[in-house]
Each structure stands twice: as structure tokens, then as C-alpha cells.
Amino acid sequence: MHNVVIIGSGPAGLTAAVYTARANLAPLMIEGSQAGGQLTLTTDVENFPGFPQGIMGPQLIQDMRAQAERFGTAFQTADVTKVDLSRRPFTVTINDEETIQTRSLIISTGASANLLGLDSESRLLGHGVSTCATCDGFFFRGQPIVVIGGGDSAMEEATFLTKFASHVTIVHRRDKLRASKIMQDKAIKNDKISFRWNSMVEEVLGDDVVTGLRLRDVVTNDMATLDCKGVFVAIGHTPNTQLFRGQIETDANGYIQTSHGTATNVPGVFAAGDVQDPHYRQAITAAGTGCMAAMDAERFLEAEG
């Protein structure tokens, strides 16, 4: 029997681990097969407070993990394959074999950026290919950038990137945008933004870093090369909430709904980080909600005696 089990090991989960461990709750963190979350796929992180020279994403996760371990967090590297939130204590099944029980649960499973699914995209992720303009836009100051997508997120990222880029090209597979009218107008009126319509990315070019894209016109099937130094994929995120569907309230897109801090509709279950945040998706905001979830869980357990 555990006081607190934390599912997910990104900034939200690790911060929750630090706080619950310091509260003498002896948390168990189940790391998952991709321990550390999306930060392990990034290179330089320059916007996390306290690191004036920046820090590598994997190093930041490693340091946060060591801090949580120092205060008594237990770690288990495995995949959670089932949870039962219908009664307390909650039951968590690991790798379809082992079951553990816990008096409270913190869900910090994050959200996965939707990608194009190209081998070249995966190979150059973190080396010119990014899914976060706020995180990585600064690295492409004065350089041509491409944003892939046609929704509000793509328009928002393209507009933001004009602060740094020499020019931003939005590549969209259709001849019209899905974005709201106000976001479309904002991008279309920006002199530093242009559009490549009816175009799909066939390959991200470059050996060690991005040098361009190979595009296919979906109407004519003609191929073309577009030079660029950065590629921002903005085709949405998918929250990692499949485990909890039908047991916990989510919004229409699958993000866990929280109230009064990080509480879910199931007493004793709390959610932190990108799994409940469709708006900000930053390491620092995830860490902040991880702190909140830990304190909410501690107060819940105290109230339960």
C-alpha cells in the first residue's frame, strides 16, 4: 500500500515527487518506457529559471530525478497498463502483471506532439525539427523557418516566430486554413509570413541539421525543395489519457479536467502538467502544477486521516 503513486516522469511528475517525498509520503514514481517525457527529446533549454547559460533537456530531467530520489522517492521503470479508479485504494497494474495499491494518485503522463511520421523528421528532431516555438524559436534568429499546419496553433507559432526568423513559410496540405478567422487574418497580414498551399512534406532534408524540405504538391504531384533552417511541426497534441478514459472527466480533446487546483472529479486523483494543460505546455508550468498536485495530495491524505 502506497500513500502516493505518480504516473509519468516529466517535470510535473518529478516536481510532485520532490514535494511529496519531502512531506514524508514516500511516493512511488512509475516512469514509463520513455522516462523523462518530452524534455529528453530536446537539446538546449534556455527558458527554465535558474540556468542563465541554459541546460540540456536530458540533463535537467536527470538533475530533477536525482533531487526527487535524494528525498526518498522510489522509482519503477515500467508501463502502467491498467488503472482502477472505481474505489479506494486505487489499483494500478504494471506491465499487465504486477498490481499495486495507493491511497492517492497523481497523473502526469503528459501530451505527445503529433508528428508527420517521417524517418527524416524523427532523425532531426531537436536538430532543427521542433514542436515548440516558445522553446526553440530563439535558436533560429535571422534564419528562414517553416511551420507545418493550418490550425490556430500553427498560426500562433508562425506569428510568434516572426520575432526571430528572417522569414516564416507556412506549409499546409490544403488550399484553405482551419484556423479561426482572427488567427488567419493575423498571419496573412504579417509581411514576414508566406504560404505554400496544397503541399505535403515528403522529406526533411539535412544530414546533421535541417537544411530544407522536399515538398509534394497534392494537386499536381510536382516535387519542390524549400530551403530553411528550422521546421516547426504544429499539427496538434494528443494528451496521454487513454488509460483513464471512462473513469475520469476529460474535455472534448481528451485533456483531464481539473478544478480547485489539480483535483479531478475522482477524490484522491490529481492531474499535473501537459495532461491537463492544452494551452501553455512549458516545462516550468508543468513543474508548477506538479508542486500543486503534491500539496493537494498531501492535504487530501491529511483530511482522510
PDB file of C-alpha atoms in Angstrom:
ATOM      1  CA  MET A   1       0.000   0.000   0.000  1.00  0.00           C
ATOM      2  CA  HIS A   2       1.391   3.380  -1.044  1.00  0.00           C
ATOM      3  CA  ASN A   3       0.397   6.846   0.066  1.00  0.00           C
ATOM      4  CA  VAL A   4       1.079   8.381  -3.347  1.00  0.00           C
ATOM      5  CA  VAL A   5       1.756   6.888  -6.753  1.00  0.00           C
ATOM      6  CA  ILE A   6       2.877   9.222  -9.547  1.00  0.00           C
ATOM      7  CA  ILE A   7       2.406   8.085 -13.135  1.00  0.00           C
ATOM      8  CA  GLY A   8       4.749   9.921 -15.508  1.00  0.00           C
ATOM      9  CA  SER A   9       8.256  11.277 -15.018  1.00  0.00           C
ATOM     10  CA  GLY A  10       8.469  14.634 -16.784  1.00  0.00           C
ATOM     11  CA  PRO A  11       8.857  17.979 -14.978  1.00  0.00           C
ATOM     12  CA  ALA A  12       5.345  17.735 -13.490  1.00  0.00           C
ATOM     13  CA  GLY A  13       5.794  14.256 -12.083  1.00  0.00           C
ATOM     14  CA  LEU A  14       9.320  14.847 -10.811  1.00  0.00           C
ATOM     15  CA  THR A  15       8.329  18.074  -9.059  1.00  0.00           C
ATOM     16  CA  ALA A  16       5.386  16.268  -7.470  1.00  0.00           C
ATOM     17  CA  ALA A  17       7.826  13.586  -6.370  1.00  0.00           C
ATOM     18  CA  VAL A  18      10.136  16.132  -4.712  1.00  0.00           C
ATOM     19  CA  TYR A  19       7.279  17.721  -2.768  1.00  0.00           C
ATOM     20  CA  THR A  20       5.544  14.508  -1.704  1.00  0.00           C
ATOM     21  CA  ALA A  21       8.852  12.950  -0.695  1.00  0.00           C
ATOM     22  CA  ARG A  22       9.718  15.986   1.442  1.00  0.00           C
ATOM     23  CA  ALA A  23       6.305  15.605   3.059  1.00  0.00           C
ATOM     24  CA  ASN A  24       7.348  12.078   4.143  1.00  0.00           C
ATOM     25  CA  LEU A  25       4.746  10.421   1.937  1.00  0.00           C
ATOM     26  CA  ALA A  26       7.277   8.002   0.380  1.00  0.00           C
ATOM     27  CA  PRO A  27       5.976   8.381  -3.194  1.00  0.00           C
ATOM     28  CA  LEU A  28       6.390   5.729  -5.852  1.00  0.00           C
ATOM     29  CA  MET A  29       7.011   7.068  -9.354  1.00  0.00           C
ATOM     30  CA  ILE A  30       6.281   4.823 -12.316  1.00  0.00           C
ATOM     31  CA  GLU A  31       8.500   6.273 -15.013  1.00  0.00           C
ATOM     32  CA  GLY A  32       7.137   4.685 -18.151  1.00  0.00           C
ATOM     33  CA  SER A  33       9.161   3.433 -21.090  1.00  0.00           C
ATOM     34  CA  GLN A  34      10.123   6.988 -22.134  1.00  0.00           C
ATOM     35  CA  ALA A  35      11.359   8.211 -18.776  1.00  0.00           C
ATOM     36  CA  GLY A  36      11.582  11.999 -18.576  1.00  0.00           C
ATOM     37  CA  GLY A  37       8.957  12.839 -21.156  1.00  0.00           C
ATOM     38  CA  GLN A  38       9.381  15.339 -23.981  1.00  0.00           C
ATOM     39  CA  LEU A  39      12.342  17.152 -22.395  1.00  0.00           C
ATOM     40  CA  THR A  40      14.513  14.130 -23.096  1.00  0.00           C
ATOM     41  CA  LEU A  41      13.940  14.784 -26.811  1.00  0.00           C
ATOM     42  CA  THR A  42      15.140  18.396 -26.673  1.00  0.00           C
ATOM     43  CA  THR A  43      18.630  19.822 -26.705  1.00  0.00           C
ATOM     44  CA  ASP A  44      19.225  23.261 -25.150  1.00  0.00           C
ATOM     45  CA  VAL A  45      16.652  24.527 -22.655  1.00  0.00           C
ATOM     46  CA  GLU A  46      17.220  28.252 -22.128  1.00  0.00           C
ATOM     47  CA  ASN A  47      13.927  29.357 -20.588  1.00  0.00           C
ATOM     48  CA  PHE A  48      13.854  27.271 -17.404  1.00  0.00           C
ATOM     49  CA  PRO A  49      14.597  29.653 -14.491  1.00  0.00           C
ATOM     50  CA  GLY A  50      17.858  29.197 -12.633  1.00  0.00           C
ATOM     51  CA  PHE A  51      20.081  28.272 -15.586  1.00  0.00           C
ATOM     52  CA  PRO A  52      21.485  31.500 -17.049  1.00  0.00           C
ATOM     53  CA  GLN A  53      23.645  29.569 -19.521  1.00  0.00           C
ATOM     54  CA  GLY A  54      20.861  27.125 -20.383  1.00  0.00           C
ATOM     55  CA  ILE A  55      20.818  23.381 -19.769  1.00  0.00           C
ATOM     56  CA  MET A  56      20.348  20.320 -21.917  1.00  0.00           C
ATOM     57  CA  GLY A  57      16.876  18.801 -21.624  1.00  0.00           C
ATOM     58  CA  PRO A  58      18.069  15.309 -20.604  1.00  0.00           C
ATOM     59  CA  GLN A  59      20.421  16.839 -18.013  1.00  0.00           C
ATOM     60  CA  LEU A  60      17.583  18.873 -16.484  1.00  0.00           C
ATOM     61  CA  ILE A  61      15.476  15.720 -16.156  1.00  0.00           C
ATOM     62  CA  GLN A  62      18.426  13.808 -14.689  1.00  0.00           C
ATOM     63  CA  ASP A  63      19.009  16.513 -12.076  1.00  0.00           C
ATOM     64  CA  MET A  64      15.314  16.668 -11.145  1.00  0.00           C
ATOM     65  CA  ARG A  65      15.220  12.890 -10.819  1.00  0.00           C
ATOM     66  CA  ALA A  66      18.280  12.865  -8.563  1.00  0.00           C
ATOM     67  CA  GLN A  67      16.669  15.525  -6.373  1.00  0.00           C
ATOM     68  CA  ALA A  68      13.467  13.501  -6.023  1.00  0.00           C
ATOM     69  CA  GLU A  69      15.474  10.356  -5.265  1.00  0.00           C
ATOM     70  CA  ARG A  70      17.509  12.186  -2.634  1.00  0.00           C
ATOM     71  CA  PHE A  71      14.369  12.867  -0.615  1.00  0.00           C
ATOM     72  CA  GLY A  72      13.130   9.287  -0.771  1.00  0.00           C
ATOM     73  CA  THR A  73      11.160   8.820  -3.977  1.00  0.00           C
ATOM     74  CA  ALA A  74      11.101   5.218  -5.179  1.00  0.00           C
ATOM     75  CA  PHE A  75      11.268   4.688  -8.952  1.00  0.00           C
ATOM     76  CA  GLN A  76       9.963   1.880 -11.096  1.00  0.00           C
ATOM     77  CA  THR A  77      10.721   1.854 -14.811  1.00  0.00           C
ATOM     78  CA  ALA A  78       7.707   0.182 -16.325  1.00  0.00           C
ATOM     79  CA  ASP A  79       4.497   0.892 -18.203  1.00  0.00           C
ATOM     80  CA  VAL A  80       1.174   1.254 -16.463  1.00  0.00           C
ATOM     81  CA  THR A  81      -1.256  -0.883 -18.444  1.00  0.00           C
ATOM     82  CA  LYS A  82      -4.415  -0.520 -16.343  1.00  0.00           C
ATOM     83  CA  VAL A  83      -5.835   1.547 -13.515  1.00  0.00           C
ATOM     84  CA  ASP A  84      -8.965   1.052 -11.441  1.00  0.00           C
ATOM     85  CA  LEU A  85     -10.257   4.325 -10.032  1.00  0.00           C
ATOM     86  CA  SER A  86     -13.688   2.987  -9.111  1.00  0.00           C
ATOM     87  CA  ARG A  87     -12.804   2.533  -5.447  1.00  0.00           C
ATOM     88  CA  ARG A  88     -10.126   3.405  -2.945  1.00  0.00           C
ATOM     89  CA  PRO A  89      -7.453   2.378  -2.520  1.00  0.00           C
ATOM     90  CA  PHE A  90      -6.833   2.704  -6.245  1.00  0.00           C
ATOM     91  CA  THR A  91      -5.285  -0.205  -8.130  1.00  0.00           C
ATOM     92  CA  VAL A  92      -2.502   0.302 -10.654  1.00  0.00           C
ATOM     93  CA  THR A  93      -1.415  -2.554 -12.922  1.00  0.00           C
ATOM     94  CA  ILE A  94       2.136  -2.552 -14.279  1.00  0.00           C
ATOM     95  CA  ASN A  95       3.148  -4.398 -17.457  1.00  0.00           C
ATOM     96  CA  ASP A  96      -0.093  -6.434 -17.269  1.00  0.00           C
ATOM     97  CA  GLU A  97       1.433  -8.367 -14.374  1.00  0.00           C
ATOM     98  CA  GLU A  98       2.111  -6.584 -11.100  1.00  0.00           C
ATOM     99  CA  THR A  99      -0.630  -4.700  -9.220  1.00  0.00           C
ATOM    100  CA  ILE A 100      -0.068  -2.074  -6.571  1.00  0.00           C
ATOM    101  CA  GLN A 101      -2.485  -0.097  -4.432  1.00  0.00           C
ATOM    102  CA  THR A 102      -2.351   3.538  -3.462  1.00  0.00           C
ATOM    103  CA  ARG A 103      -4.343   5.943  -1.314  1.00  0.00           C
ATOM    104  CA  SER A 104      -3.831   8.794  -3.814  1.00  0.00           C
ATOM    105  CA  LEU A 105      -2.737   9.118  -7.411  1.00  0.00           C
ATOM    106  CA  ILE A 106      -1.018  11.895  -9.350  1.00  0.00           C
ATOM    107  CA  ILE A 107      -1.374  11.657 -13.128  1.00  0.00           C
ATOM    108  CA  SER A 108       1.434  13.409 -15.016  1.00  0.00           C
ATOM    109  CA  THR A 109       1.521  11.404 -18.224  1.00  0.00           C
ATOM    110  CA  GLY A 110       1.880  14.490 -20.425  1.00  0.00           C
ATOM    111  CA  ALA A 111       0.815  15.012 -24.010  1.00  0.00           C
ATOM    112  CA  SER A 112       2.526  13.868 -27.176  1.00  0.00           C
ATOM    113  CA  ALA A 113       3.090  16.260 -30.055  1.00  0.00           C
ATOM    114  CA  ASN A 114       1.553  14.966 -33.260  1.00  0.00           C
ATOM    115  CA  LEU A 115       4.279  14.412 -35.852  1.00  0.00           C
ATOM    116  CA  LEU A 116       4.296  13.741 -39.577  1.00  0.00           C
ATOM    117  CA  GLY A 117       5.661  10.246 -39.152  1.00  0.00           C
ATOM    118  CA  LEU A 118       8.712  10.640 -41.391  1.00  0.00           C
ATOM    119  CA  ASP A 119      12.011   8.912 -40.629  1.00  0.00           C
ATOM    120  CA  SER A 120      13.892  12.097 -41.522  1.00  0.00           C
ATOM    121  CA  GLU A 121      11.699  14.072 -39.135  1.00  0.00           C
ATOM    122  CA  SER A 122      12.473  11.724 -36.239  1.00  0.00           C
ATOM    123  CA  ARG A 123      16.180  11.737 -37.052  1.00  0.00           C
ATOM    124  CA  LEU A 124      16.386  15.538 -36.984  1.00  0.00           C
ATOM    125  CA  LEU A 125      14.085  16.118 -34.011  1.00  0.00           C
ATOM    126  CA  GLY A 126      15.982  18.522 -31.769  1.00  0.00           C
ATOM    127  CA  HIS A 127      18.386  19.338 -34.609  1.00  0.00           C
ATOM    128  CA  GLY A 128      16.210  21.773 -36.497  1.00  0.00           C
ATOM    129  CA  VAL A 129      12.883  19.991 -36.166  1.00  0.00           C
ATOM    130  CA  SER A 130      10.832  21.200 -33.217  1.00  0.00           C
ATOM    131  CA  THR A 131       7.295  21.064 -31.854  1.00  0.00           C
ATOM    132  CA  CYS A 132       7.559  24.125 -29.616  1.00  0.00           C
ATOM    133  CA  ALA A 133       8.110  27.644 -30.947  1.00  0.00           C
ATOM    134  CA  THR A 134       8.282  29.173 -27.469  1.00  0.00           C
ATOM    135  CA  CYS A 135      11.007  26.706 -26.519  1.00  0.00           C
ATOM    136  CA  ASP A 136      13.183  26.821 -29.625  1.00  0.00           C
ATOM    137  CA  GLY A 137      12.372  29.917 -31.678  1.00  0.00           C
ATOM    138  CA  PHE A 138      15.299  31.864 -30.239  1.00  0.00           C
ATOM    139  CA  PHE A 139      17.801  29.442 -31.798  1.00  0.00           C
ATOM    140  CA  PHE A 140      16.746  30.464 -35.317  1.00  0.00           C
ATOM    141  CA  ARG A 141      17.289  34.191 -35.082  1.00  0.00           C
ATOM    142  CA  GLY A 142      17.729  35.712 -38.554  1.00  0.00           C
ATOM    143  CA  GLN A 143      17.086  32.396 -40.347  1.00  0.00           C
ATOM    144  CA  PRO A 144      14.274  31.097 -42.583  1.00  0.00           C
ATOM    145  CA  ILE A 145      11.773  28.892 -40.769  1.00  0.00           C
ATOM    146  CA  VAL A 146       8.896  26.660 -41.856  1.00  0.00           C
ATOM    147  CA  VAL A 147       5.757  25.988 -39.825  1.00  0.00           C
ATOM    148  CA  ILE A 148       3.686  22.962 -40.806  1.00  0.00           C
ATOM    149  CA  GLY A 149      -0.033  23.089 -40.117  1.00  0.00           C
ATOM    150  CA  GLY A 150      -3.190  25.051 -40.764  1.00  0.00           C
ATOM    151  CA  GLY A 151      -4.900  25.450 -37.410  1.00  0.00           C
ATOM    152  CA  ASP A 152      -4.784  28.054 -34.661  1.00  0.00           C
ATOM    153  CA  SER A 153      -1.627  26.546 -33.171  1.00  0.00           C
ATOM    154  CA  ALA A 154       0.216  26.835 -36.478  1.00  0.00           C
ATOM    155  CA  MET A 155      -0.853  30.472 -36.954  1.00  0.00           C
ATOM    156  CA  GLU A 156       0.102  31.320 -33.381  1.00  0.00           C
ATOM    157  CA  GLU A 157       3.515  29.677 -33.689  1.00  0.00           C
ATOM    158  CA  ALA A 158       4.210  31.277 -37.083  1.00  0.00           C
ATOM    159  CA  THR A 159       3.324  34.736 -35.774  1.00  0.00           C
ATOM    160  CA  PHE A 160       5.482  34.221 -32.695  1.00  0.00           C
ATOM    161  CA  LEU A 161       8.430  33.002 -34.787  1.00  0.00           C
ATOM    162  CA  THR A 162       8.479  36.201 -36.859  1.00  0.00           C
ATOM    163  CA  LYS A 163      10.138  37.796 -33.811  1.00  0.00           C
ATOM    164  CA  PHE A 164      13.225  35.741 -34.604  1.00  0.00           C
ATOM    165  CA  ALA A 165      13.123  34.430 -38.166  1.00  0.00           C
ATOM    166  CA  SER A 166      14.148  36.251 -41.307  1.00  0.00           C
ATOM    167  CA  HIS A 167      11.000  34.757 -42.854  1.00  0.00           C
ATOM    168  CA  VAL A 168       8.361  32.167 -41.935  1.00  0.00           C
ATOM    169  CA  THR A 169       6.691  29.921 -44.508  1.00  0.00           C
ATOM    170  CA  ILE A 170       3.527  28.086 -43.519  1.00  0.00           C
ATOM    171  CA  VAL A 171       3.179  24.767 -45.338  1.00  0.00           C
ATOM    172  CA  HIS A 172      -0.373  23.455 -45.458  1.00  0.00           C
ATOM    173  CA  ARG A 173      -1.760  20.442 -47.280  1.00  0.00           C
ATOM    174  CA  ARG A 174      -4.995  22.202 -48.258  1.00  0.00           C
ATOM    175  CA  ASP A 175      -5.838  25.446 -50.051  1.00  0.00           C
ATOM    176  CA  LYS A 176      -7.554  26.980 -47.026  1.00  0.00           C
ATOM    177  CA  LEU A 177      -6.783  27.175 -43.318  1.00  0.00           C
ATOM    178  CA  ARG A 178      -8.631  25.542 -40.441  1.00  0.00           C
ATOM    179  CA  ALA A 179      -7.616  28.329 -38.071  1.00  0.00           C
ATOM    180  CA  SER A 180     -10.114  30.823 -36.696  1.00  0.00           C
ATOM    181  CA  LYS A 181     -10.699  33.945 -38.787  1.00  0.00           C
ATOM    182  CA  ILE A 182      -8.871  36.235 -36.371  1.00  0.00           C
ATOM    183  CA  MET A 183      -5.780  33.986 -36.321  1.00  0.00           C
ATOM    184  CA  GLN A 184      -5.817  33.671 -40.113  1.00  0.00           C
ATOM    185  CA  ASP A 185      -6.005  37.417 -40.586  1.00  0.00           C
ATOM    186  CA  LYS A 186      -3.161  37.981 -38.161  1.00  0.00           C
ATOM    187  CA  ALA A 187      -0.871  35.628 -40.084  1.00  0.00           C
ATOM    188  CA  ILE A 188      -1.931  36.725 -43.574  1.00  0.00           C
ATOM    189  CA  LYS A 189      -1.343  40.397 -42.784  1.00  0.00           C
ATOM    190  CA  ASN A 190       2.152  39.731 -41.426  1.00  0.00           C
ATOM    191  CA  ASP A 191       4.761  40.715 -44.025  1.00  0.00           C
ATOM    192  CA  LYS A 192       7.188  38.089 -42.730  1.00  0.00           C
ATOM    193  CA  ILE A 193       4.794  35.178 -43.318  1.00  0.00           C
ATOM    194  CA  SER A 194       4.064  33.467 -46.641  1.00  0.00           C
ATOM    195  CA  PHE A 195       2.130  30.290 -47.527  1.00  0.00           C
ATOM    196  CA  ARG A 196       2.770  27.142 -49.527  1.00  0.00           C
ATOM    197  CA  TRP A 197      -0.693  25.752 -50.257  1.00  0.00           C
ATOM    198  CA  ASN A 198      -1.635  22.191 -51.212  1.00  0.00           C
ATOM    199  CA  SER A 199       1.770  20.968 -50.102  1.00  0.00           C
ATOM    200  CA  MET A 200       2.838  17.922 -48.124  1.00  0.00           C
ATOM    201  CA  VAL A 201       6.265  17.270 -46.661  1.00  0.00           C
ATOM    202  CA  GLU A 202       7.853  14.207 -48.219  1.00  0.00           C
ATOM    203  CA  GLU A 203      11.240  14.534 -46.524  1.00  0.00           C
ATOM    204  CA  VAL A 204      13.137  16.750 -44.106  1.00  0.00           C
ATOM    205  CA  LEU A 205      16.497  17.469 -45.704  1.00  0.00           C
ATOM    206  CA  GLY A 206      19.832  17.592 -43.902  1.00  0.00           C
ATOM    207  CA  ASP A 207      22.458  15.237 -42.503  1.00  0.00           C
ATOM    208  CA  ASP A 208      23.161  16.588 -39.022  1.00  0.00           C
ATOM    209  CA  VAL A 209      20.891  19.658 -39.046  1.00  0.00           C
ATOM    210  CA  VAL A 210      17.898  20.760 -41.096  1.00  0.00           C
ATOM    211  CA  THR A 211      18.716  22.388 -44.438  1.00  0.00           C
ATOM    212  CA  GLY A 212      15.303  22.287 -46.117  1.00  0.00           C
ATOM    213  CA  LEU A 213      12.199  20.318 -47.036  1.00  0.00           C
ATOM    214  CA  ARG A 214      11.153  18.268 -50.041  1.00  0.00           C
ATOM    215  CA  LEU A 215       7.511  19.118 -50.775  1.00  0.00           C
ATOM    216  CA  ARG A 216       4.905  17.455 -52.953  1.00  0.00           C
ATOM    217  CA  ASP A 217       2.049  19.413 -54.488  1.00  0.00           C
ATOM    218  CA  VAL A 218      -1.047  17.350 -53.702  1.00  0.00           C
ATOM    219  CA  VAL A 219      -2.850  18.657 -56.823  1.00  0.00           C
ATOM    220  CA  THR A 220      -0.148  18.247 -59.473  1.00  0.00           C
ATOM    221  CA  ASN A 221       2.187  15.797 -57.674  1.00  0.00           C
ATOM    222  CA  ASP A 222       5.104  18.072 -58.621  1.00  0.00           C
ATOM    223  CA  MET A 223       8.073  17.986 -56.259  1.00  0.00           C
ATOM    224  CA  ALA A 224       9.895  21.057 -54.971  1.00  0.00           C
ATOM    225  CA  THR A 225      12.613  21.925 -52.472  1.00  0.00           C
ATOM    226  CA  LEU A 226      12.167  24.634 -49.857  1.00  0.00           C
ATOM    227  CA  ASP A 227      15.288  25.885 -48.086  1.00  0.00           C
ATOM    228  CA  CYS A 228      15.010  26.502 -44.341  1.00  0.00           C
ATOM    229  CA  LYS A 229      16.966  26.113 -41.120  1.00  0.00           C
ATOM    230  CA  GLY A 230      14.128  25.239 -38.769  1.00  0.00           C
ATOM    231  CA  VAL A 231      10.935  23.209 -39.093  1.00  0.00           C
ATOM    232  CA  PHE A 232       8.167  23.600 -36.530  1.00  0.00           C
ATOM    233  CA  VAL A 233       5.503  20.917 -36.657  1.00  0.00           C
ATOM    234  CA  ALA A 234       2.238  22.412 -35.398  1.00  0.00           C
ATOM    235  CA  ILE A 235      -0.422  19.827 -36.121  1.00  0.00           C
ATOM    236  CA  GLY A 236      -1.649  19.455 -32.561  1.00  0.00           C
ATOM    237  CA  HIS A 237      -1.000  17.415 -29.431  1.00  0.00           C
ATOM    238  CA  THR A 238      -2.615  14.275 -28.064  1.00  0.00           C
ATOM    239  CA  PRO A 239      -2.886  14.002 -24.266  1.00  0.00           C
ATOM    240  CA  ASN A 240      -1.745  10.657 -22.905  1.00  0.00           C
ATOM    241  CA  THR A 241      -5.026   9.838 -21.183  1.00  0.00           C
ATOM    242  CA  GLN A 242      -6.050   6.589 -22.852  1.00  0.00           C
ATOM    243  CA  LEU A 243      -5.550   4.718 -19.557  1.00  0.00           C
ATOM    244  CA  PHE A 244      -8.113   6.843 -17.787  1.00  0.00           C
ATOM    245  CA  ARG A 245     -10.849   7.173 -20.404  1.00  0.00           C
ATOM    246  CA  GLY A 246     -14.265   6.453 -18.945  1.00  0.00           C
ATOM    247  CA  GLN A 247     -13.002   6.752 -15.378  1.00  0.00           C
ATOM    248  CA  ILE A 248     -12.131  10.431 -15.205  1.00  0.00           C
ATOM    249  CA  GLU A 249     -13.572  13.581 -16.744  1.00  0.00           C
ATOM    250  CA  THR A 250     -11.787  14.932 -19.820  1.00  0.00           C
ATOM    251  CA  ASP A 251     -12.582  17.665 -22.302  1.00  0.00           C
ATOM    252  CA  ALA A 252     -13.525  17.024 -25.922  1.00  0.00           C
ATOM    253  CA  ASN A 253      -9.838  16.655 -26.854  1.00  0.00           C
ATOM    254  CA  GLY A 254      -9.016  14.219 -24.063  1.00  0.00           C
ATOM    255  CA  TYR A 255      -7.290  16.593 -21.617  1.00  0.00           C
ATOM    256  CA  ILE A 256      -8.080  15.824 -17.975  1.00  0.00           C
ATOM    257  CA  GLN A 257     -10.333  18.446 -16.406  1.00  0.00           C
ATOM    258  CA  THR A 258      -9.246  19.777 -13.024  1.00  0.00           C
ATOM    259  CA  SER A 259     -10.720  22.184 -10.513  1.00  0.00           C
ATOM    260  CA  HIS A 260      -9.675  23.773  -7.204  1.00  0.00           C
ATOM    261  CA  GLY A 261      -6.035  23.365  -8.174  1.00  0.00           C
ATOM    262  CA  THR A 262      -5.283  19.935  -9.623  1.00  0.00           C
ATOM    263  CA  ALA A 263      -8.216  17.885  -8.333  1.00  0.00           C
ATOM    264  CA  THR A 264     -10.053  15.681 -10.798  1.00  0.00           C
ATOM    265  CA  ASN A 265     -13.648  14.518 -10.445  1.00  0.00           C
ATOM    266  CA  VAL A 266     -12.368  11.416  -8.614  1.00  0.00           C
ATOM    267  CA  PRO A 267     -11.463  12.241  -4.980  1.00  0.00           C
ATOM    268  CA  GLY A 268      -7.825  11.372  -4.349  1.00  0.00           C
ATOM    269  CA  VAL A 269      -6.797  11.603  -8.007  1.00  0.00           C
ATOM    270  CA  PHE A 270      -4.870  14.669  -9.160  1.00  0.00           C
ATOM    271  CA  ALA A 271      -3.512  15.705 -12.555  1.00  0.00           C
ATOM    272  CA  ALA A 272      -0.490  17.870 -13.370  1.00  0.00           C
ATOM    273  CA  GLY A 273       1.406  19.044 -16.414  1.00  0.00           C
ATOM    274  CA  ASP A 274       0.527  18.807 -20.085  1.00  0.00           C
ATOM    275  CA  VAL A 275      -2.017  16.047 -19.487  1.00  0.00           C
ATOM    276  CA  GLN A 276      -4.371  18.739 -18.148  1.00  0.00           C
ATOM    277  CA  ASP A 277      -2.937  21.806 -19.887  1.00  0.00           C
ATOM    278  CA  PRO A 278      -3.791  22.344 -23.571  1.00  0.00           C
ATOM    279  CA  HIS A 279      -2.612  25.965 -23.533  1.00  0.00           C
ATOM    280  CA  TYR A 280       0.867  26.575 -22.095  1.00  0.00           C
ATOM    281  CA  ARG A 281       2.775  23.271 -22.419  1.00  0.00           C
ATOM    282  CA  GLN A 282       6.009  24.558 -20.874  1.00  0.00           C
ATOM    283  CA  ALA A 283       8.389  22.740 -18.549  1.00  0.00           C
ATOM    284  CA  ILE A 284       8.071  25.468 -15.932  1.00  0.00           C
ATOM    285  CA  THR A 285       4.256  25.448 -15.938  1.00  0.00           C
ATOM    286  CA  ALA A 286       4.278  21.647 -15.742  1.00  0.00           C
ATOM    287  CA  ALA A 287       6.629  21.818 -12.757  1.00  0.00           C
ATOM    288  CA  GLY A 288       4.344  24.380 -11.107  1.00  0.00           C
ATOM    289  CA  THR A 289       1.288  22.166 -11.395  1.00  0.00           C
ATOM    290  CA  GLY A 290       3.375  19.228 -10.152  1.00  0.00           C
ATOM    291  CA  CYS A 291       4.020  21.204  -6.962  1.00  0.00           C
ATOM    292  CA  MET A 292       0.293  21.979  -6.708  1.00  0.00           C
ATOM    293  CA  ALA A 293      -0.682  18.332  -7.174  1.00  0.00           C
ATOM    294  CA  ALA A 294       1.721  17.220  -4.456  1.00  0.00           C
ATOM    295  CA  MET A 295       0.335  19.741  -1.995  1.00  0.00           C
ATOM    296  CA  ASP A 296      -3.241  18.847  -2.955  1.00  0.00           C
ATOM    297  CA  ALA A 297      -2.494  15.150  -2.424  1.00  0.00           C
ATOM    298  CA  GLU A 298      -0.865  15.828   0.945  1.00  0.00           C
ATOM    299  CA  ARG A 299      -3.881  17.830   2.138  1.00  0.00           C
ATOM    300  CA  PHE A 300      -6.247  15.136   0.852  1.00  0.00           C
ATOM    301  CA  LEU A 301      -4.411  12.436   2.791  1.00  0.00           C
ATOM    302  CA  GLU A 302      -4.344  14.570   5.929  1.00  0.00           C
ATOM    303  CA  ALA A 303      -8.082  15.146   5.677  1.00  0.00           C
ATOM    304  CA  GLU A 304      -8.610  11.409   5.250  1.00  0.00           C
ATOM    305  CA  GLY A 305      -6.594  10.767   8.394  1.00  0.00           C
TER     306      GLY A 305
END
